[in-house]
Amino acid sequence: MAAISARLLDLLARGRRVAALTGAGMSAESGVPTFRSAGGFWENESLEDLATPRGFARDPRRVWAWYDERRRQISACAPNAGHLALARFGRDRPGFRLITQNVDGLHASAGSAGVILLHGDLFRVRCTKEGTSREDRRVPLPEIPPRCACGAMLRPDVVWFGEVLPEGAMREATEAARRSEVFLSIGTSAVVYPAAALPEVAKRSGAYLVEINVEETPLSPLADEVILGPAAQVLPDLLGT
Ligand code: BJW
């Protein structure tokens, strides 16, 4: 069992208001590669080519082939014990807010409701002309790049670098961070803004800031407590299985 302080267990036992921000490490034990670690999505690929509007405009087929492969890979993955522990915790605590940078849908599959999606959803597509978005879970896609009924190209309904986060999501997440008494930053390298600002907001607002990660990050010096360990092991210990 990872070292968890008596203070943190006491805060949780007293029913303090909790918010959590998750990143790619949350789904690592479900078999979803992270972005920046060894073996991650971008180890052999360029971020500029795959996750920017410019990269998509330059080569939509290449970008869609990468997303199609990720959709295939992730649709074979299941929530892990960490996702399940958060979902159960959320059911018992109506004030709990779960914020994720992940686009894999595994929190919802685990049973978490009302998850704040900061970076979109891998299983939604958006029309590049009309701006409308809809669910599309077909794997593989029958056509690359896929097209809307209007004839225009579709794009993944995710947030690329240089794009603004979905309307309302960042506002809701900031409010949840501000109101939290305990804030958990789980499995994120804490380098991508504005998501990386949320733990800072929580801390400034007086929350007890906890980081759960397999290694230290730029956030670690600000955290009141760093729990080093895999999220799928730490969360059931922390929140109860
Ligand atoms: C485990 C584990 C286990 C492993 N258990 N832990 C300076 C220069 C240039 C740009 C900027 C700048 N400052 C700010 C910006 C803007 C930019 C940004 O932040 N860039 C920085 C990288 C420098 N941000 C944006 O552009 C954002 N928009 C924005 O700011 O709009 C306003 C604006 C617009 C125009 C101009 C200016 C401002 C948008 C960011 C969108 C990010 N999108 C992506 C792709 C989503 C779609 C997809 O999935 O394809 O989101 S990038 C990628 O990074 C993805 C992730 O959600 C995000 C965060 O990654 P995450 O989750 O932290 O993963 P990793 O891999 O980095 O880390 C995993 C962690 O898990 C590690 O720490 C491991 O140790 C750990 N771990 N196993 C626990 N088992």
PDB file of C-alpha atoms and ligand atoms in Angstrom:
ATOM      1  CA  MET A   1       0.000   0.000   0.000  1.00  0.00           C
ATOM      2  CA  ALA A   2       1.302   3.497  -0.907  1.00  0.00           C
ATOM      3  CA  ALA A   3       2.001   5.856   2.038  1.00  0.00           C
ATOM      4  CA  ILE A   4      -1.128   7.928   2.708  1.00  0.00           C
ATOM      5  CA  SER A   5      -1.126  10.388   5.586  1.00  0.00           C
ATOM      6  CA  ALA A   6      -3.519  10.122   8.535  1.00  0.00           C
ATOM      7  CA  ARG A   7      -4.398  13.782   7.877  1.00  0.00           C
ATOM      8  CA  LEU A   8      -5.678  13.019   4.371  1.00  0.00           C
ATOM      9  CA  LEU A   9      -7.663   9.991   5.523  1.00  0.00           C
ATOM     10  CA  ASP A  10      -9.159  12.148   8.264  1.00  0.00           C
ATOM     11  CA  LEU A  11     -10.145  14.939   5.821  1.00  0.00           C
ATOM     12  CA  LEU A  12     -11.891  12.382   3.606  1.00  0.00           C
ATOM     13  CA  ALA A  13     -13.572  10.694   6.569  1.00  0.00           C
ATOM     14  CA  ARG A  14     -14.957  14.084   7.696  1.00  0.00           C
ATOM     15  CA  GLY A  15     -16.727  14.416   4.346  1.00  0.00           C
ATOM     16  CA  ARG A  16     -14.714  17.392   3.079  1.00  0.00           C
ATOM     17  CA  ARG A  17     -15.623  18.639  -0.398  1.00  0.00           C
ATOM     18  CA  VAL A  18     -13.422  16.829  -2.912  1.00  0.00           C
ATOM     19  CA  ALA A  19     -12.527  17.535  -6.543  1.00  0.00           C
ATOM     20  CA  ALA A  20     -10.231  15.449  -8.725  1.00  0.00           C
ATOM     21  CA  LEU A  21      -8.393  16.166 -11.962  1.00  0.00           C
ATOM     22  CA  THR A  22      -7.255  13.163 -13.953  1.00  0.00           C
ATOM     23  CA  GLY A  23      -4.762  12.754 -16.798  1.00  0.00           C
ATOM     24  CA  ALA A  24      -3.428  10.008 -19.022  1.00  0.00           C
ATOM     25  CA  GLY A  25      -1.754   8.115 -16.143  1.00  0.00           C
ATOM     26  CA  MET A  26      -5.252   7.403 -14.788  1.00  0.00           C
ATOM     27  CA  SER A  27      -5.866   5.051 -17.704  1.00  0.00           C
ATOM     28  CA  ALA A  28      -2.329   3.629 -17.947  1.00  0.00           C
ATOM     29  CA  GLU A  29      -3.282   0.438 -16.141  1.00  0.00           C
ATOM     30  CA  SER A  30      -6.240   0.004 -18.456  1.00  0.00           C
ATOM     31  CA  GLY A  31      -3.680  -0.306 -21.243  1.00  0.00           C
ATOM     32  CA  VAL A  32      -4.077   3.205 -22.694  1.00  0.00           C
ATOM     33  CA  PRO A  33      -0.660   4.714 -23.513  1.00  0.00           C
ATOM     34  CA  THR A  34       0.174   8.073 -21.914  1.00  0.00           C
ATOM     35  CA  PHE A  35       1.421  10.989 -24.017  1.00  0.00           C
ATOM     36  CA  ARG A  36       4.782  11.985 -22.652  1.00  0.00           C
ATOM     37  CA  SER A  37       6.194   8.920 -20.869  1.00  0.00           C
ATOM     38  CA  ALA A  38       8.372   6.294 -22.550  1.00  0.00           C
ATOM     39  CA  GLY A  39       6.155   4.220 -24.815  1.00  0.00           C
ATOM     40  CA  GLY A  40       3.612   7.063 -24.875  1.00  0.00           C
ATOM     41  CA  PHE A  41       1.598   8.224 -27.867  1.00  0.00           C
ATOM     42  CA  TRP A  42       4.094  10.857 -28.911  1.00  0.00           C
ATOM     43  CA  GLU A  43       7.280   8.871 -28.562  1.00  0.00           C
ATOM     44  CA  ASN A  44       7.556   8.374 -32.303  1.00  0.00           C
ATOM     45  CA  GLU A  45       5.206  11.080 -33.521  1.00  0.00           C
ATOM     46  CA  SER A  46       5.308  14.840 -33.602  1.00  0.00           C
ATOM     47  CA  LEU A  47       2.819  16.757 -31.536  1.00  0.00           C
ATOM     48  CA  GLU A  48       2.812  19.540 -34.115  1.00  0.00           C
ATOM     49  CA  ASP A  49       1.735  17.029 -36.797  1.00  0.00           C
ATOM     50  CA  LEU A  50      -0.968  15.239 -34.820  1.00  0.00           C
ATOM     51  CA  ALA A  51      -2.569  17.500 -32.243  1.00  0.00           C
ATOM     52  CA  THR A  52      -2.787  20.957 -33.794  1.00  0.00           C
ATOM     53  CA  PRO A  53      -5.252  22.514 -36.235  1.00  0.00           C
ATOM     54  CA  ARG A  54      -2.274  23.217 -38.524  1.00  0.00           C
ATOM     55  CA  GLY A  55      -1.226  19.555 -38.570  1.00  0.00           C
ATOM     56  CA  PHE A  56      -4.796  18.534 -39.411  1.00  0.00           C
ATOM     57  CA  ALA A  57      -5.079  21.101 -42.207  1.00  0.00           C
ATOM     58  CA  ARG A  58      -1.760  19.876 -43.638  1.00  0.00           C
ATOM     59  CA  ASP A  59      -2.525  16.145 -43.597  1.00  0.00           C
ATOM     60  CA  PRO A  60      -6.031  15.182 -42.367  1.00  0.00           C
ATOM     61  CA  ARG A  61      -5.581  11.594 -43.548  1.00  0.00           C
ATOM     62  CA  ARG A  62      -2.499  11.084 -41.359  1.00  0.00           C
ATOM     63  CA  VAL A  63      -4.137  12.681 -38.328  1.00  0.00           C
ATOM     64  CA  TRP A  64      -7.317  10.641 -38.791  1.00  0.00           C
ATOM     65  CA  ALA A  65      -5.313   7.410 -39.230  1.00  0.00           C
ATOM     66  CA  TRP A  66      -3.694   8.105 -35.849  1.00  0.00           C
ATOM     67  CA  TYR A  67      -7.045   8.841 -34.197  1.00  0.00           C
ATOM     68  CA  ASP A  68      -8.666   5.806 -35.815  1.00  0.00           C
ATOM     69  CA  GLU A  69      -5.917   3.590 -34.396  1.00  0.00           C
ATOM     70  CA  ARG A  70      -6.299   5.127 -30.927  1.00  0.00           C
ATOM     71  CA  ARG A  71     -10.086   4.642 -31.091  1.00  0.00           C
ATOM     72  CA  ARG A  72      -9.495   0.985 -31.968  1.00  0.00           C
ATOM     73  CA  GLN A  73      -6.957   0.517 -29.178  1.00  0.00           C
ATOM     74  CA  ILE A  74      -9.031   2.315 -26.525  1.00  0.00           C
ATOM     75  CA  SER A  75     -12.317   0.641 -27.418  1.00  0.00           C
ATOM     76  CA  ALA A  76     -10.681  -2.634 -26.331  1.00  0.00           C
ATOM     77  CA  CYS A  77      -9.760  -1.168 -22.909  1.00  0.00           C
ATOM     78  CA  ALA A  78     -11.845  -1.359 -19.720  1.00  0.00           C
ATOM     79  CA  PRO A  79     -11.910   0.896 -16.658  1.00  0.00           C
ATOM     80  CA  ASN A  80      -9.389  -0.077 -13.975  1.00  0.00           C
ATOM     81  CA  ALA A  81      -9.739  -0.245 -10.186  1.00  0.00           C
ATOM     82  CA  GLY A  82      -8.899   3.480  -9.951  1.00  0.00           C
ATOM     83  CA  HIS A  83     -11.730   4.527 -12.288  1.00  0.00           C
ATOM     84  CA  LEU A  84     -14.094   2.269 -10.331  1.00  0.00           C
ATOM     85  CA  ALA A  85     -12.991   3.680  -6.959  1.00  0.00           C
ATOM     86  CA  LEU A  86     -13.642   7.256  -8.191  1.00  0.00           C
ATOM     87  CA  ALA A  87     -17.065   6.272  -9.561  1.00  0.00           C
ATOM     88  CA  ARG A  88     -18.072   4.659  -6.276  1.00  0.00           C
ATOM     89  CA  PHE A  89     -16.757   7.618  -4.282  1.00  0.00           C
ATOM     90  CA  GLY A  90     -18.794   9.993  -6.491  1.00  0.00           C
ATOM     91  CA  ARG A  91     -21.981   8.000  -5.873  1.00  0.00           C
ATOM     92  CA  ASP A  92     -21.520   8.320  -2.108  1.00  0.00           C
ATOM     93  CA  ARG A  93     -20.569  12.031  -2.231  1.00  0.00           C
ATOM     94  CA  PRO A  94     -22.934  14.248  -4.196  1.00  0.00           C
ATOM     95  CA  GLY A  95     -20.531  17.241  -3.864  1.00  0.00           C
ATOM     96  CA  PHE A  96     -17.659  15.386  -5.522  1.00  0.00           C
ATOM     97  CA  ARG A  97     -16.529  16.819  -8.883  1.00  0.00           C
ATOM     98  CA  LEU A  98     -14.512  14.788 -11.363  1.00  0.00           C
ATOM     99  CA  ILE A  99     -12.584  16.702 -14.017  1.00  0.00           C
ATOM    100  CA  THR A 100     -10.640  14.899 -16.727  1.00  0.00           C
ATOM    101  CA  GLN A 101      -8.237  15.754 -19.511  1.00  0.00           C
ATOM    102  CA  ASN A 102      -8.753  12.258 -20.897  1.00  0.00           C
ATOM    103  CA  VAL A 103     -10.763  11.668 -24.054  1.00  0.00           C
ATOM    104  CA  ASP A 104     -11.044   7.883 -23.604  1.00  0.00           C
ATOM    105  CA  GLY A 105     -14.478   7.764 -21.908  1.00  0.00           C
ATOM    106  CA  LEU A 106     -13.292   5.331 -19.218  1.00  0.00           C
ATOM    107  CA  HIS A 107     -14.645   7.389 -16.293  1.00  0.00           C
ATOM    108  CA  ALA A 108     -18.141   7.222 -17.792  1.00  0.00           C
ATOM    109  CA  SER A 109     -17.717   3.502 -18.516  1.00  0.00           C
ATOM    110  CA  ALA A 110     -16.817   3.024 -14.840  1.00  0.00           C
ATOM    111  CA  GLY A 111     -20.093   4.701 -13.849  1.00  0.00           C
ATOM    112  CA  SER A 112     -18.999   8.261 -13.043  1.00  0.00           C
ATOM    113  CA  ALA A 113     -21.722  10.789 -13.882  1.00  0.00           C
ATOM    114  CA  GLY A 114     -21.311  14.470 -14.710  1.00  0.00           C
ATOM    115  CA  VAL A 115     -17.615  14.205 -15.561  1.00  0.00           C
ATOM    116  CA  ILE A 116     -16.194  17.551 -16.738  1.00  0.00           C
ATOM    117  CA  LEU A 117     -14.458  16.833 -20.051  1.00  0.00           C
ATOM    118  CA  LEU A 118     -11.755  19.433 -20.628  1.00  0.00           C
ATOM    119  CA  HIS A 119     -10.242  18.034 -23.829  1.00  0.00           C
ATOM    120  CA  GLY A 120     -13.281  16.517 -25.545  1.00  0.00           C
ATOM    121  CA  ASP A 121     -14.249  12.977 -26.435  1.00  0.00           C
ATOM    122  CA  LEU A 122     -12.439  10.585 -28.760  1.00  0.00           C
ATOM    123  CA  PHE A 123     -15.713   8.902 -29.717  1.00  0.00           C
ATOM    124  CA  ARG A 124     -17.360  12.081 -30.998  1.00  0.00           C
ATOM    125  CA  VAL A 125     -16.850  13.713 -34.379  1.00  0.00           C
ATOM    126  CA  ARG A 126     -17.420  17.340 -35.372  1.00  0.00           C
ATOM    127  CA  CYS A 127     -18.239  18.797 -38.766  1.00  0.00           C
ATOM    128  CA  THR A 128     -15.519  21.207 -39.914  1.00  0.00           C
ATOM    129  CA  LYS A 129     -18.136  23.290 -41.742  1.00  0.00           C
ATOM    130  CA  GLU A 130     -21.268  23.226 -39.568  1.00  0.00           C
ATOM    131  CA  GLY A 131     -19.515  22.849 -36.201  1.00  0.00           C
ATOM    132  CA  THR A 132     -22.093  20.263 -35.082  1.00  0.00           C
ATOM    133  CA  SER A 133     -20.856  17.289 -33.088  1.00  0.00           C
ATOM    134  CA  ARG A 134     -22.216  13.790 -32.607  1.00  0.00           C
ATOM    135  CA  GLU A 135     -21.229  10.462 -31.103  1.00  0.00           C
ATOM    136  CA  ASP A 136     -19.540   7.999 -33.475  1.00  0.00           C
ATOM    137  CA  ARG A 137     -18.224   4.777 -31.964  1.00  0.00           C
ATOM    138  CA  ARG A 138     -17.530   2.919 -35.209  1.00  0.00           C
ATOM    139  CA  VAL A 139     -14.163   1.153 -35.139  1.00  0.00           C
ATOM    140  CA  PRO A 140     -12.521   1.283 -37.578  1.00  0.00           C
ATOM    141  CA  LEU A 141     -14.134   4.188 -39.384  1.00  0.00           C
ATOM    142  CA  PRO A 142     -15.395   3.125 -42.810  1.00  0.00           C
ATOM    143  CA  GLU A 143     -13.747   6.087 -44.514  1.00  0.00           C
ATOM    144  CA  ILE A 144     -10.596   8.099 -43.679  1.00  0.00           C
ATOM    145  CA  PRO A 145     -11.018  11.025 -43.399  1.00  0.00           C
ATOM    146  CA  PRO A 146     -14.722  10.636 -42.508  1.00  0.00           C
ATOM    147  CA  ARG A 147     -17.270  13.012 -44.002  1.00  0.00           C
ATOM    148  CA  CYS A 148     -20.392  14.705 -42.682  1.00  0.00           C
ATOM    149  CA  ALA A 149     -23.746  14.279 -44.437  1.00  0.00           C
ATOM    150  CA  CYS A 150     -23.219  17.852 -45.717  1.00  0.00           C
ATOM    151  CA  GLY A 151     -20.106  16.684 -47.571  1.00  0.00           C
ATOM    152  CA  ALA A 152     -17.552  18.525 -45.406  1.00  0.00           C
ATOM    153  CA  MET A 153     -14.794  16.720 -43.566  1.00  0.00           C
ATOM    154  CA  LEU A 154     -15.324  15.623 -39.970  1.00  0.00           C
ATOM    155  CA  ARG A 155     -12.670  16.070 -37.298  1.00  0.00           C
ATOM    156  CA  PRO A 156     -12.204  14.396 -33.908  1.00  0.00           C
ATOM    157  CA  ASP A 157     -14.212  16.324 -31.274  1.00  0.00           C
ATOM    158  CA  VAL A 158     -11.144  16.890 -29.115  1.00  0.00           C
ATOM    159  CA  VAL A 159      -9.163  19.975 -28.103  1.00  0.00           C
ATOM    160  CA  TRP A 160      -5.878  20.476 -29.922  1.00  0.00           C
ATOM    161  CA  PHE A 161      -3.054  22.820 -28.932  1.00  0.00           C
ATOM    162  CA  GLY A 162      -3.917  26.442 -29.582  1.00  0.00           C
ATOM    163  CA  GLU A 163      -7.660  25.718 -29.336  1.00  0.00           C
ATOM    164  CA  VAL A 164      -9.975  26.984 -26.654  1.00  0.00           C
ATOM    165  CA  LEU A 165     -11.456  24.421 -24.251  1.00  0.00           C
ATOM    166  CA  PRO A 166     -15.205  23.583 -24.553  1.00  0.00           C
ATOM    167  CA  GLU A 167     -17.469  26.372 -23.463  1.00  0.00           C
ATOM    168  CA  GLY A 168     -18.488  25.978 -19.860  1.00  0.00           C
ATOM    169  CA  ALA A 169     -16.131  23.089 -19.055  1.00  0.00           C
ATOM    170  CA  MET A 170     -13.252  25.262 -17.874  1.00  0.00           C
ATOM    171  CA  ARG A 171     -15.629  27.539 -15.966  1.00  0.00           C
ATOM    172  CA  GLU A 172     -17.198  24.557 -14.176  1.00  0.00           C
ATOM    173  CA  ALA A 173     -13.787  23.023 -13.483  1.00  0.00           C
ATOM    174  CA  THR A 174     -12.408  26.277 -12.079  1.00  0.00           C
ATOM    175  CA  GLU A 175     -15.447  26.637  -9.839  1.00  0.00           C
ATOM    176  CA  ALA A 176     -15.030  23.032  -8.614  1.00  0.00           C
ATOM    177  CA  ALA A 177     -11.333  23.667  -7.892  1.00  0.00           C
ATOM    178  CA  ARG A 178     -12.125  26.892  -6.068  1.00  0.00           C
ATOM    179  CA  ARG A 179     -14.788  25.261  -3.885  1.00  0.00           C
ATOM    180  CA  SER A 180     -12.826  22.092  -3.107  1.00  0.00           C
ATOM    181  CA  GLU A 181     -11.379  21.403   0.329  1.00  0.00           C
ATOM    182  CA  VAL A 182      -9.359  18.454  -0.943  1.00  0.00           C
ATOM    183  CA  PHE A 183      -8.079  18.477  -4.534  1.00  0.00           C
ATOM    184  CA  LEU A 184      -6.601  15.331  -6.089  1.00  0.00           C
ATOM    185  CA  SER A 185      -4.333  15.674  -9.140  1.00  0.00           C
ATOM    186  CA  ILE A 186      -4.106  12.164 -10.551  1.00  0.00           C
ATOM    187  CA  GLY A 187      -1.847  10.785 -13.303  1.00  0.00           C
ATOM    188  CA  THR A 188      -1.108  14.041 -15.093  1.00  0.00           C
ATOM    189  CA  SER A 189       2.261  15.534 -15.985  1.00  0.00           C
ATOM    190  CA  ALA A 190       0.715  18.923 -15.067  1.00  0.00           C
ATOM    191  CA  VAL A 191       2.327  20.745 -17.967  1.00  0.00           C
ATOM    192  CA  VAL A 192      -0.626  21.397 -20.273  1.00  0.00           C
ATOM    193  CA  TYR A 193      -2.523  24.596 -19.545  1.00  0.00           C
ATOM    194  CA  PRO A 194      -5.155  25.685 -18.687  1.00  0.00           C
ATOM    195  CA  ALA A 195      -5.860  22.289 -17.015  1.00  0.00           C
ATOM    196  CA  ALA A 196      -2.549  22.503 -15.140  1.00  0.00           C
ATOM    197  CA  ALA A 197      -3.747  25.732 -13.490  1.00  0.00           C
ATOM    198  CA  LEU A 198      -6.608  23.957 -11.678  1.00  0.00           C
ATOM    199  CA  PRO A 199      -4.526  22.474  -8.834  1.00  0.00           C
ATOM    200  CA  GLU A 200      -2.945  25.915  -8.408  1.00  0.00           C
ATOM    201  CA  VAL A 201      -6.415  27.505  -8.172  1.00  0.00           C
ATOM    202  CA  ALA A 202      -7.485  24.902  -5.601  1.00  0.00           C
ATOM    203  CA  LYS A 203      -4.375  25.418  -3.499  1.00  0.00           C
ATOM    204  CA  ARG A 204      -4.736  29.216  -3.596  1.00  0.00           C
ATOM    205  CA  SER A 205      -8.350  28.812  -2.467  1.00  0.00           C
ATOM    206  CA  GLY A 206      -7.244  26.842   0.585  1.00  0.00           C
ATOM    207  CA  ALA A 207      -7.638  23.215  -0.549  1.00  0.00           C
ATOM    208  CA  TYR A 208      -5.398  20.426   0.682  1.00  0.00           C
ATOM    209  CA  LEU A 209      -3.602  19.545  -2.552  1.00  0.00           C
ATOM    210  CA  VAL A 210      -2.737  15.903  -3.181  1.00  0.00           C
ATOM    211  CA  GLU A 211      -0.818  14.542  -6.144  1.00  0.00           C
ATOM    212  CA  ILE A 212      -1.045  10.873  -7.122  1.00  0.00           C
ATOM    213  CA  ASN A 213       1.518   9.858  -9.728  1.00  0.00           C
ATOM    214  CA  VAL A 214       4.217   7.279 -10.342  1.00  0.00           C
ATOM    215  CA  GLU A 215       6.776  10.097 -10.404  1.00  0.00           C
ATOM    216  CA  GLU A 216       7.158  13.706  -9.315  1.00  0.00           C
ATOM    217  CA  THR A 217       5.983  16.496 -11.633  1.00  0.00           C
ATOM    218  CA  PRO A 218       6.315  20.289 -11.734  1.00  0.00           C
ATOM    219  CA  LEU A 219       3.246  20.337  -9.450  1.00  0.00           C
ATOM    220  CA  SER A 220       4.898  18.259  -6.705  1.00  0.00           C
ATOM    221  CA  PRO A 221       6.576  21.156  -4.846  1.00  0.00           C
ATOM    222  CA  LEU A 222       3.179  22.875  -4.492  1.00  0.00           C
ATOM    223  CA  ALA A 223       1.357  19.762  -3.249  1.00  0.00           C
ATOM    224  CA  ASP A 224       0.658  19.208   0.447  1.00  0.00           C
ATOM    225  CA  GLU A 225       1.066  15.507  -0.141  1.00  0.00           C
ATOM    226  CA  VAL A 226       2.550  13.474  -2.996  1.00  0.00           C
ATOM    227  CA  ILE A 227       1.505   9.838  -3.117  1.00  0.00           C
ATOM    228  CA  LEU A 228       3.884   7.961  -5.373  1.00  0.00           C
ATOM    229  CA  GLY A 229       2.214   4.937  -6.899  1.00  0.00           C
ATOM    230  CA  PRO A 230      -0.050   3.764  -9.701  1.00  0.00           C
ATOM    231  CA  ALA A 231      -3.502   5.362  -9.595  1.00  0.00           C
ATOM    232  CA  ALA A 232      -5.207   1.973  -9.948  1.00  0.00           C
ATOM    233  CA  GLN A 233      -3.597   0.876  -6.676  1.00  0.00           C
ATOM    234  CA  VAL A 234      -3.596   4.133  -4.722  1.00  0.00           C
ATOM    235  CA  LEU A 235      -7.216   5.182  -5.328  1.00  0.00           C
ATOM    236  CA  PRO A 236      -8.900   2.045  -3.935  1.00  0.00           C
ATOM    237  CA  ASP A 237      -6.652   2.349  -0.854  1.00  0.00           C
ATOM    238  CA  LEU A 238      -7.454   6.043  -0.489  1.00  0.00           C
ATOM    239  CA  LEU A 239     -11.159   6.129  -1.312  1.00  0.00           C
ATOM    240  CA  GLY A 240     -12.162   2.608  -0.327  1.00  0.00           C
ATOM    241  CA  THR A 241     -12.875  -0.222  -2.743  1.00  0.00           C
TER     242      THR A 241
HETATM  243  C1  BJW B   1       0.816   7.629 -13.879  1.00  0.00           C
HETATM  244  C2  BJW B   1       0.704   6.259 -14.184  1.00  0.00           C
HETATM  245  C3  BJW B   1      -0.058   5.469 -13.299  1.00  0.00           C
HETATM  246  C4  BJW B   1       1.887   7.155 -15.735  1.00  0.00           C
HETATM  247  N1  BJW B   1      -0.630   6.073 -12.226  1.00  0.00           N
HETATM  248  N2  BJW B   1       0.265   8.179 -12.816  1.00  0.00           N
HETATM  249  C5  BJW B   1       3.562  28.115 -23.956  1.00  0.00           C
HETATM  250  C6  BJW B   1       3.907  27.850 -25.274  1.00  0.00           C
HETATM  251  C7  BJW B   1       2.997  27.310 -26.192  1.00  0.00           C
HETATM  252  C8  BJW B   1       1.731  27.051 -25.805  1.00  0.00           C
HETATM  253  C9  BJW B   1       1.398  27.317 -24.502  1.00  0.00           C
HETATM  254  C10 BJW B   1       2.267  27.850 -23.584  1.00  0.00           C
HETATM  255  N3  BJW B   1       1.642  27.971 -22.391  1.00  0.00           N
HETATM  256  C11 BJW B   1       0.406  27.531 -22.540  1.00  0.00           C
HETATM  257  C12 BJW B   1       0.238  27.136 -23.816  1.00  0.00           C
HETATM  258  C13 BJW B   1      -0.932  26.603 -24.421  1.00  0.00           C
HETATM  259  C14 BJW B   1      -0.979  25.097 -24.523  1.00  0.00           C
HETATM  260  C15 BJW B   1      -0.043  24.417 -23.533  1.00  0.00           C
HETATM  261  O1  BJW B   1      -0.375  24.186 -22.394  1.00  0.00           O
HETATM  262  N4  BJW B   1       1.155  24.051 -23.963  1.00  0.00           N
HETATM  263  C16 BJW B   1       2.172  23.488 -23.052  1.00  0.00           C
HETATM  264  C17 BJW B   1       2.490  22.047 -23.441  1.00  0.00           C
HETATM  265  C18 BJW B   1       3.382  24.371 -23.097  1.00  0.00           C
HETATM  266  N5  BJW B   1      -2.366  24.786 -24.226  1.00  0.00           N
HETATM  267  C19 BJW B   1      -3.312  24.871 -25.158  1.00  0.00           C
HETATM  268  O2  BJW B   1      -3.070  25.163 -26.316  1.00  0.00           O
HETATM  269  C20 BJW B   1      -4.724  24.639 -24.696  1.00  0.00           C
HETATM  270  N6  BJW B   1      -5.585  25.674 -25.120  1.00  0.00           N
HETATM  271  C21 BJW B   1      -5.433  26.943 -24.697  1.00  0.00           C
HETATM  272  O3  BJW B   1      -4.555  27.275 -23.932  1.00  0.00           O
HETATM  273  O4  BJW B   1      -6.381  27.806 -25.206  1.00  0.00           O
HETATM  274  C22 BJW B   1      -6.212  29.200 -24.974  1.00  0.00           C
HETATM  275  C23 BJW B   1      -5.296  29.736 -26.038  1.00  0.00           C
HETATM  276  C24 BJW B   1      -5.639  29.574 -27.354  1.00  0.00           C
HETATM  277  C25 BJW B   1      -4.807  30.097 -28.340  1.00  0.00           C
HETATM  278  C26 BJW B   1      -3.628  30.746 -27.982  1.00  0.00           C
HETATM  279  C27 BJW B   1      -3.294  30.873 -26.649  1.00  0.00           C
HETATM  280  C28 BJW B   1      -4.164  30.376 -25.664  1.00  0.00           C
HETATM  281  C29 BJW B   1      -5.265  23.356 -25.302  1.00  0.00           C
HETATM  282  C30 BJW B   1      -4.567  22.145 -24.781  1.00  0.00           C
HETATM  283  C31 BJW B   1      -5.120  20.905 -25.478  1.00  0.00           C
HETATM  284  C32 BJW B   1      -4.358  19.643 -25.113  1.00  0.00           C
HETATM  285  N7  BJW B   1      -4.783  18.584 -25.967  1.00  0.00           N
HETATM  286  C33 BJW B   1      -4.243  17.248 -25.772  1.00  0.00           C
HETATM  287  C34 BJW B   1      -4.744  16.339 -26.916  1.00  0.00           C
HETATM  288  C35 BJW B   1      -6.222  15.989 -26.687  1.00  0.00           C
HETATM  289  C36 BJW B   1      -6.764  15.120 -27.794  1.00  0.00           C
HETATM  290  C37 BJW B   1      -6.109  13.756 -27.870  1.00  0.00           C
HETATM  291  O5  BJW B   1      -6.077  13.002 -26.885  1.00  0.00           O
HETATM  292  O6  BJW B   1      -5.633  13.443 -28.942  1.00  0.00           O
HETATM  293  O7  BJW B   1      -4.659  16.730 -24.499  1.00  0.00           O
HETATM  294  S1  BJW B   1      -2.470  17.232 -25.650  1.00  0.00           S
HETATM  295  C38 BJW B   1      -2.381  15.955 -24.436  1.00  0.00           C
HETATM  296  O8  BJW B   1      -1.828  16.505 -23.206  1.00  0.00           O
HETATM  297  C39 BJW B   1      -3.843  15.583 -24.122  1.00  0.00           C
HETATM  298  C40 BJW B   1      -3.796  15.434 -22.623  1.00  0.00           C
HETATM  299  O9  BJW B   1      -5.104  15.564 -22.090  1.00  0.00           O
HETATM  300  C41 BJW B   1      -2.844  16.533 -22.207  1.00  0.00           C
HETATM  301  C42 BJW B   1      -2.255  16.345 -20.840  1.00  0.00           C
HETATM  302  O10 BJW B   1      -1.477  15.203 -20.784  1.00  0.00           O
HETATM  303  P1  BJW B   1      -1.469  14.318 -19.457  1.00  0.00           P
HETATM  304  O11 BJW B   1      -2.805  13.772 -19.228  1.00  0.00           O
HETATM  305  O12 BJW B   1      -0.856  15.076 -18.370  1.00  0.00           O
HETATM  306  O13 BJW B   1      -0.562  13.075 -19.939  1.00  0.00           O
HETATM  307  P2  BJW B   1       1.029  12.897 -19.907  1.00  0.00           P
HETATM  308  O14 BJW B   1       1.384  11.778 -20.781  1.00  0.00           O
HETATM  309  O15 BJW B   1       1.716  14.181 -20.145  1.00  0.00           O
HETATM  310  O16 BJW B   1       1.345  12.524 -18.394  1.00  0.00           O
HETATM  311  C43 BJW B   1       0.947  11.290 -17.834  1.00  0.00           C
HETATM  312  C44 BJW B   1       1.316  11.311 -16.365  1.00  0.00           C
HETATM  313  O17 BJW B   1       0.841  10.118 -15.790  1.00  0.00           O
HETATM  314  C45 BJW B   1       2.834  11.352 -16.117  1.00  0.00           C
HETATM  315  O18 BJW B   1       3.101  12.319 -15.118  1.00  0.00           O
HETATM  316  C46 BJW B   1       3.149   9.958 -15.591  1.00  0.00           C
HETATM  317  O19 BJW B   1       4.202   9.956 -14.637  1.00  0.00           O
HETATM  318  C47 BJW B   1       1.848   9.579 -14.964  1.00  0.00           C
HETATM  319  N8  BJW B   1       1.547   8.152 -14.869  1.00  0.00           N
HETATM  320  N9  BJW B   1       1.373   5.993 -15.322  1.00  0.00           N
HETATM  321  C48 BJW B   1      -0.457   7.400 -12.013  1.00  0.00           C
HETATM  322  N10 BJW B   1      -0.238   4.161 -13.499  1.00  0.00           N
END
